[in-house]
PDB file of C-alpha atoms and ligand atoms in Angstrom:
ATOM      1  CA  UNK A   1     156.273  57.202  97.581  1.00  0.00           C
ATOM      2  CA  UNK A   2     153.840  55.544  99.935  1.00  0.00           C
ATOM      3  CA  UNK A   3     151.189  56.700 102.080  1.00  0.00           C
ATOM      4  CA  UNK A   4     153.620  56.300 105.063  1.00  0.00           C
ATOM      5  CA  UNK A   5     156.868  58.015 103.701  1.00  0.00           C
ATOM      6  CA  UNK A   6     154.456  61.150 102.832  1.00  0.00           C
ATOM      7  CA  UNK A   7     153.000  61.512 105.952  1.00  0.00           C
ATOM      8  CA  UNK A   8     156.946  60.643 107.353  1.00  0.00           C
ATOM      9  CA  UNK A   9     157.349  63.867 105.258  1.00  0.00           C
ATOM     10  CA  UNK A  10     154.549  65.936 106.535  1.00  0.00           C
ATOM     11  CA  UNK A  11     156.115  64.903 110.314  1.00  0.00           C
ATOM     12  CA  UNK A  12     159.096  66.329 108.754  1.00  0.00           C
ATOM     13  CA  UNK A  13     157.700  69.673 107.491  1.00  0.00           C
ATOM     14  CA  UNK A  14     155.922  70.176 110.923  1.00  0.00           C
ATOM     15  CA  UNK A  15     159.249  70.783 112.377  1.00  0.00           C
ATOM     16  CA  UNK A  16     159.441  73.415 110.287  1.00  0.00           C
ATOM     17  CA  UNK A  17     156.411  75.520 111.526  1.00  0.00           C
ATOM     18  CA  UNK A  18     156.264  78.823 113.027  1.00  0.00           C
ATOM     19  CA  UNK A  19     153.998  78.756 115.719  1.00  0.00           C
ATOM     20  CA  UNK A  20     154.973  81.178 118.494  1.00  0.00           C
ATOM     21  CA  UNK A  21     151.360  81.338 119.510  1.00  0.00           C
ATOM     22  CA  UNK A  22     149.536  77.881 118.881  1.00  0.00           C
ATOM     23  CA  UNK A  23     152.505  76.244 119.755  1.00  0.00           C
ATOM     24  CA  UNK A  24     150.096  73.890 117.331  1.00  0.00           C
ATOM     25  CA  UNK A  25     153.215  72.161 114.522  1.00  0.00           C
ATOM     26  CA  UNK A  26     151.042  71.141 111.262  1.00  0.00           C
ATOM     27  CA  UNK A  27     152.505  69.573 108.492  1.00  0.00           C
ATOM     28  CA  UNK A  28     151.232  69.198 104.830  1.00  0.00           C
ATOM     29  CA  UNK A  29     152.888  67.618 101.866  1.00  0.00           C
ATOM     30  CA  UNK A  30     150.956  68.206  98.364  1.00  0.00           C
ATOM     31  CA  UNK A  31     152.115  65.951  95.942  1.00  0.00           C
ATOM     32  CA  UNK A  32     151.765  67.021  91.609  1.00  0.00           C
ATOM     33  CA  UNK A  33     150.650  64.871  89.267  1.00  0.00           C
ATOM     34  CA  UNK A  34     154.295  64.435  88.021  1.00  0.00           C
ATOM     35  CA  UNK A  35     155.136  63.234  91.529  1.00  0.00           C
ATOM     36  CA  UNK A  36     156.614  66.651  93.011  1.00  0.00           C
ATOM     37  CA  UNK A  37     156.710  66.807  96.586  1.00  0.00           C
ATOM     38  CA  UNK A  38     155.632  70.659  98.030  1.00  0.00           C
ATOM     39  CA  UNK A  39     155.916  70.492 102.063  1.00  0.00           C
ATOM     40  CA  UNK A  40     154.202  73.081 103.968  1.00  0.00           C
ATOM     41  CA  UNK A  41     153.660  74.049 107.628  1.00  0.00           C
ATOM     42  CA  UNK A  42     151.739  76.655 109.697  1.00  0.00           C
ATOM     43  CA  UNK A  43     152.918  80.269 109.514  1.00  0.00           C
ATOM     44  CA  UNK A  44     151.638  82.345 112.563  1.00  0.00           C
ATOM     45  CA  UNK A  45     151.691  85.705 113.265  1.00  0.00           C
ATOM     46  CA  UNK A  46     151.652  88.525 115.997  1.00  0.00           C
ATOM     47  CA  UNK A  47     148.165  90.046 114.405  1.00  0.00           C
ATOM     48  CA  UNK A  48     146.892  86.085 115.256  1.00  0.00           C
ATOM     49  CA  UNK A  49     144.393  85.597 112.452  1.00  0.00           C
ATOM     50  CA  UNK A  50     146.557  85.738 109.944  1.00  0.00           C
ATOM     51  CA  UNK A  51     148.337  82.350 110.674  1.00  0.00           C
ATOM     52  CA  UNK A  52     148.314  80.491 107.545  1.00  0.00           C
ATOM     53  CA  UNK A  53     148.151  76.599 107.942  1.00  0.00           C
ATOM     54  CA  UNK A  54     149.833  74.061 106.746  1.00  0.00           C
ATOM     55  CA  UNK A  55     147.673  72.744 103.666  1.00  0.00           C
ATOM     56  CA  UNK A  56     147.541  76.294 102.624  1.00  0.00           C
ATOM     57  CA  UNK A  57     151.328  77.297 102.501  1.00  0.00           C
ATOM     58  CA  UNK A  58     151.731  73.726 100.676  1.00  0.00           C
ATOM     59  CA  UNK A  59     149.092  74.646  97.807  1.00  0.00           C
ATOM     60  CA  UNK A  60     150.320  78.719  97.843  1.00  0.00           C
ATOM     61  CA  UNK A  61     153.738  77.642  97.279  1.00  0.00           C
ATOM     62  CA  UNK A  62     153.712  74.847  94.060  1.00  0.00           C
ATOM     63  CA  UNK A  63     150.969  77.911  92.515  1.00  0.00           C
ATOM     64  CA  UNK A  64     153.776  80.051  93.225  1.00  0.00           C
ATOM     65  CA  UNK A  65     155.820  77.754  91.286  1.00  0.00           C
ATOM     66  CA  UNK A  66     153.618  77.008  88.531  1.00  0.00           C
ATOM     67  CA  UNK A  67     152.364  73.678  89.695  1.00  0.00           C
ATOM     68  CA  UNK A  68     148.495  73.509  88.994  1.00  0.00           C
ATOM     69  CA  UNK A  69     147.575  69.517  89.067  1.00  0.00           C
ATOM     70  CA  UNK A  70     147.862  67.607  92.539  1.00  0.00           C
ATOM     71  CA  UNK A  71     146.681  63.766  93.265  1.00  0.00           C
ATOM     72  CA  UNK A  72     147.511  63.541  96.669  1.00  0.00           C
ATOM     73  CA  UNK A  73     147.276  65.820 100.035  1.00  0.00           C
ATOM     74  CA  UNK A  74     149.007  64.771 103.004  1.00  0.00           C
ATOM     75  CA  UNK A  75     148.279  66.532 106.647  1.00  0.00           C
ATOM     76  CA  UNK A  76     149.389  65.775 110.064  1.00  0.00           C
ATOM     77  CA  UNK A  77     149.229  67.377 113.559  1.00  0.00           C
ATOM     78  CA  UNK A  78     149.433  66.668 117.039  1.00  0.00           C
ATOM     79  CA  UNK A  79     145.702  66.004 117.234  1.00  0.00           C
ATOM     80  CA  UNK A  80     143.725  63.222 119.464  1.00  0.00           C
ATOM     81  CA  UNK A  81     142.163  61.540 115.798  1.00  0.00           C
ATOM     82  CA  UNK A  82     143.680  62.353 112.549  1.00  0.00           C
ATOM     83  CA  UNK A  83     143.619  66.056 112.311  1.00  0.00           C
ATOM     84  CA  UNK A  84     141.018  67.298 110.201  1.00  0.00           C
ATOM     85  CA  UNK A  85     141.312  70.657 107.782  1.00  0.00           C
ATOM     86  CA  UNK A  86     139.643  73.367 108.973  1.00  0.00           C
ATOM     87  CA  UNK A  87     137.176  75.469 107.353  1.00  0.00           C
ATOM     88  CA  UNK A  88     139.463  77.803 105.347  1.00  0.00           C
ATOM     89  CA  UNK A  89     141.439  75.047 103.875  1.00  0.00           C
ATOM     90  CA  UNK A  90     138.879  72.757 102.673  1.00  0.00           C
ATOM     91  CA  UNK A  91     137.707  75.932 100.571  1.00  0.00           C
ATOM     92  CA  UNK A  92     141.097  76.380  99.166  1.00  0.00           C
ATOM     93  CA  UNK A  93     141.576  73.026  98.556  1.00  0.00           C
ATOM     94  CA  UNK A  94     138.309  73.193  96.795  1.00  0.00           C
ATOM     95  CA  UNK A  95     139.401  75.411  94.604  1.00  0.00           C
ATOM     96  CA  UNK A  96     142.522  74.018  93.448  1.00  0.00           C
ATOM     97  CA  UNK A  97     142.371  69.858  93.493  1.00  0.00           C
ATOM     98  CA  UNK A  98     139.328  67.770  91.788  1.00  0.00           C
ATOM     99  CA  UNK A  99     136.910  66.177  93.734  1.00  0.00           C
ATOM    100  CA  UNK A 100     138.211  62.860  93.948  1.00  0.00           C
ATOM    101  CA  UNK A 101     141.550  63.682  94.920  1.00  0.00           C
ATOM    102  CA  UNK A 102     142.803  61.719  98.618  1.00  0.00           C
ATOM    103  CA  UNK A 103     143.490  63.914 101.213  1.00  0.00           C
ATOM    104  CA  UNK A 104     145.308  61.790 103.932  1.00  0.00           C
ATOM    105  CA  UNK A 105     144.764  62.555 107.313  1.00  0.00           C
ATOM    106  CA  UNK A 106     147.182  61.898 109.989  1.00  0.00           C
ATOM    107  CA  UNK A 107     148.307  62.406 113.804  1.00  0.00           C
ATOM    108  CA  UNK A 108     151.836  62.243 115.166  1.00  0.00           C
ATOM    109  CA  UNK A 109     150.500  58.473 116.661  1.00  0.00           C
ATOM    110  CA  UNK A 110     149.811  56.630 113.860  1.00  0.00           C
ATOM    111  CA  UNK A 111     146.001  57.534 113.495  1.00  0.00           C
ATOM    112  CA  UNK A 112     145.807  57.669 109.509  1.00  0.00           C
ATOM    113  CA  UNK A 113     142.448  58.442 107.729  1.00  0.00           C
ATOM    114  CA  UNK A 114     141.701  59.028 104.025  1.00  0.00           C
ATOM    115  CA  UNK A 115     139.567  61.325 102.739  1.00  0.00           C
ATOM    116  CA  UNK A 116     138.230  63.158  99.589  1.00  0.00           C
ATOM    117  CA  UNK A 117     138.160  66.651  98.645  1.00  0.00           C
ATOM    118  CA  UNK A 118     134.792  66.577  98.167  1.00  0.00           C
ATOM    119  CA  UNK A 119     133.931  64.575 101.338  1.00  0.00           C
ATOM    120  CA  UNK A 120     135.982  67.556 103.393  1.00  0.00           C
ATOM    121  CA  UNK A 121     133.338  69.963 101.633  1.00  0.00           C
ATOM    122  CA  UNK A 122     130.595  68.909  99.722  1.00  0.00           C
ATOM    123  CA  UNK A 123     128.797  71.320  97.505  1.00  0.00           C
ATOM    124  CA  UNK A 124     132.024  73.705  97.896  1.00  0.00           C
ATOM    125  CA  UNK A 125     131.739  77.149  95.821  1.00  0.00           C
ATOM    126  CA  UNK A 126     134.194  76.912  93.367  1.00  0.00           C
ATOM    127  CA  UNK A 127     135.161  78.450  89.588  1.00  0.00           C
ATOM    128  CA  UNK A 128     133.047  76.750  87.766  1.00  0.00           C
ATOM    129  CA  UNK A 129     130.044  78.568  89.969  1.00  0.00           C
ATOM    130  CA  UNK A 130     131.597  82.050  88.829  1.00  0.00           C
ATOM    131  CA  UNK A 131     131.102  80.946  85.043  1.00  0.00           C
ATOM    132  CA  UNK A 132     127.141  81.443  84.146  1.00  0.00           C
TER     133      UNK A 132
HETATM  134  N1  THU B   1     146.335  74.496 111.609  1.00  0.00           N
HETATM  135  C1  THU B   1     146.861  73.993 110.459  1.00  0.00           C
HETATM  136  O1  THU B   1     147.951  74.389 110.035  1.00  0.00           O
HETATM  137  N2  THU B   1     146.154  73.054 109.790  1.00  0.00           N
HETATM  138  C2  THU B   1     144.992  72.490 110.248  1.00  0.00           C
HETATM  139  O2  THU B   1     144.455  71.602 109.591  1.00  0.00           O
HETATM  140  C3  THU B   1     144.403  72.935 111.519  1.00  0.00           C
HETATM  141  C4  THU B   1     145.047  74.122 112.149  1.00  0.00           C
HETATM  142  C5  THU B   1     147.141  75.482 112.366  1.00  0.00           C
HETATM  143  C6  THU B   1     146.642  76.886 112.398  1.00  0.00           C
HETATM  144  C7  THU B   1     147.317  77.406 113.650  1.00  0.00           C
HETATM  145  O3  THU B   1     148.645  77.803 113.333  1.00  0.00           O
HETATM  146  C8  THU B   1     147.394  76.194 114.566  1.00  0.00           C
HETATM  147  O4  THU B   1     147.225  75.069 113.714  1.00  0.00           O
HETATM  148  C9  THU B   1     146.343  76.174 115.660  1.00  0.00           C
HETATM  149  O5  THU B   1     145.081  76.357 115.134  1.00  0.00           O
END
């Protein structure tokens, strides 16, 4: 699949978020080394801080369903630039794709920008810290 028809994809997942209070859609696809497609979107809730966003649900589900190895994040939102993961994502995202892996970065007009996982957050904590 191409750059495009993922973040086509990701459009498509946005429509699937629940966003009561944002009113924000977000849409992730995660795509496995074996070329599975996981879509996620943003999960609110009434107690607000507990919305879960869209790269999150995307990774949380394929661990769910024993999928471990990813080579491609995709992530789109209404934003003014390519939207860019916030804080709590890029440490989960950390923790579960290597370095080098693309993270695409997309808004619903066009604006497309690639990244890394390790450009998103440098010198991120991760499992390997845990193991002195
Ligand atoms: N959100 C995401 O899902 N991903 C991002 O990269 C940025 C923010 C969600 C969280 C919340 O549901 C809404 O967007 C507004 O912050």
């Amino acid at each position: 699949m191409t750059d495009l028809e993922l973040i086509e994809l990701a459009k498509k997942a946005s429509h699937f978020a629940y966003i009561p209070y944002s009113k924000f859609p977000v849409g992730a696809v995660l795509v496995t080394d074996n070329d599975e497609i996981i879509l996620g979107c943003n999960v609110e809730n009434a107690s607000y801080g507990l919305a879960n966003c869209a790269e999150r649900t995307a990774i949380f589900k394929a661990i769910s369903e024993g999928k471990r190895n990813f080579k491609k994040l995709v992530v789109i939102g209404d934003t003014e630039g390519p939207i860019s993961p916030c804080g709590a994502c890029r440490q989960v995202i950390s923790e579960f794709c290597h370095g080098d892996m693309p993270v695409i970065m997309a808004n619903m007009n066009g604006a497309i920008k690639e990244t890394t996982v390790r450009e998103l957050l440098p010198w991120a904590f991760t499992p390997m810290d845990l193991e002195k």
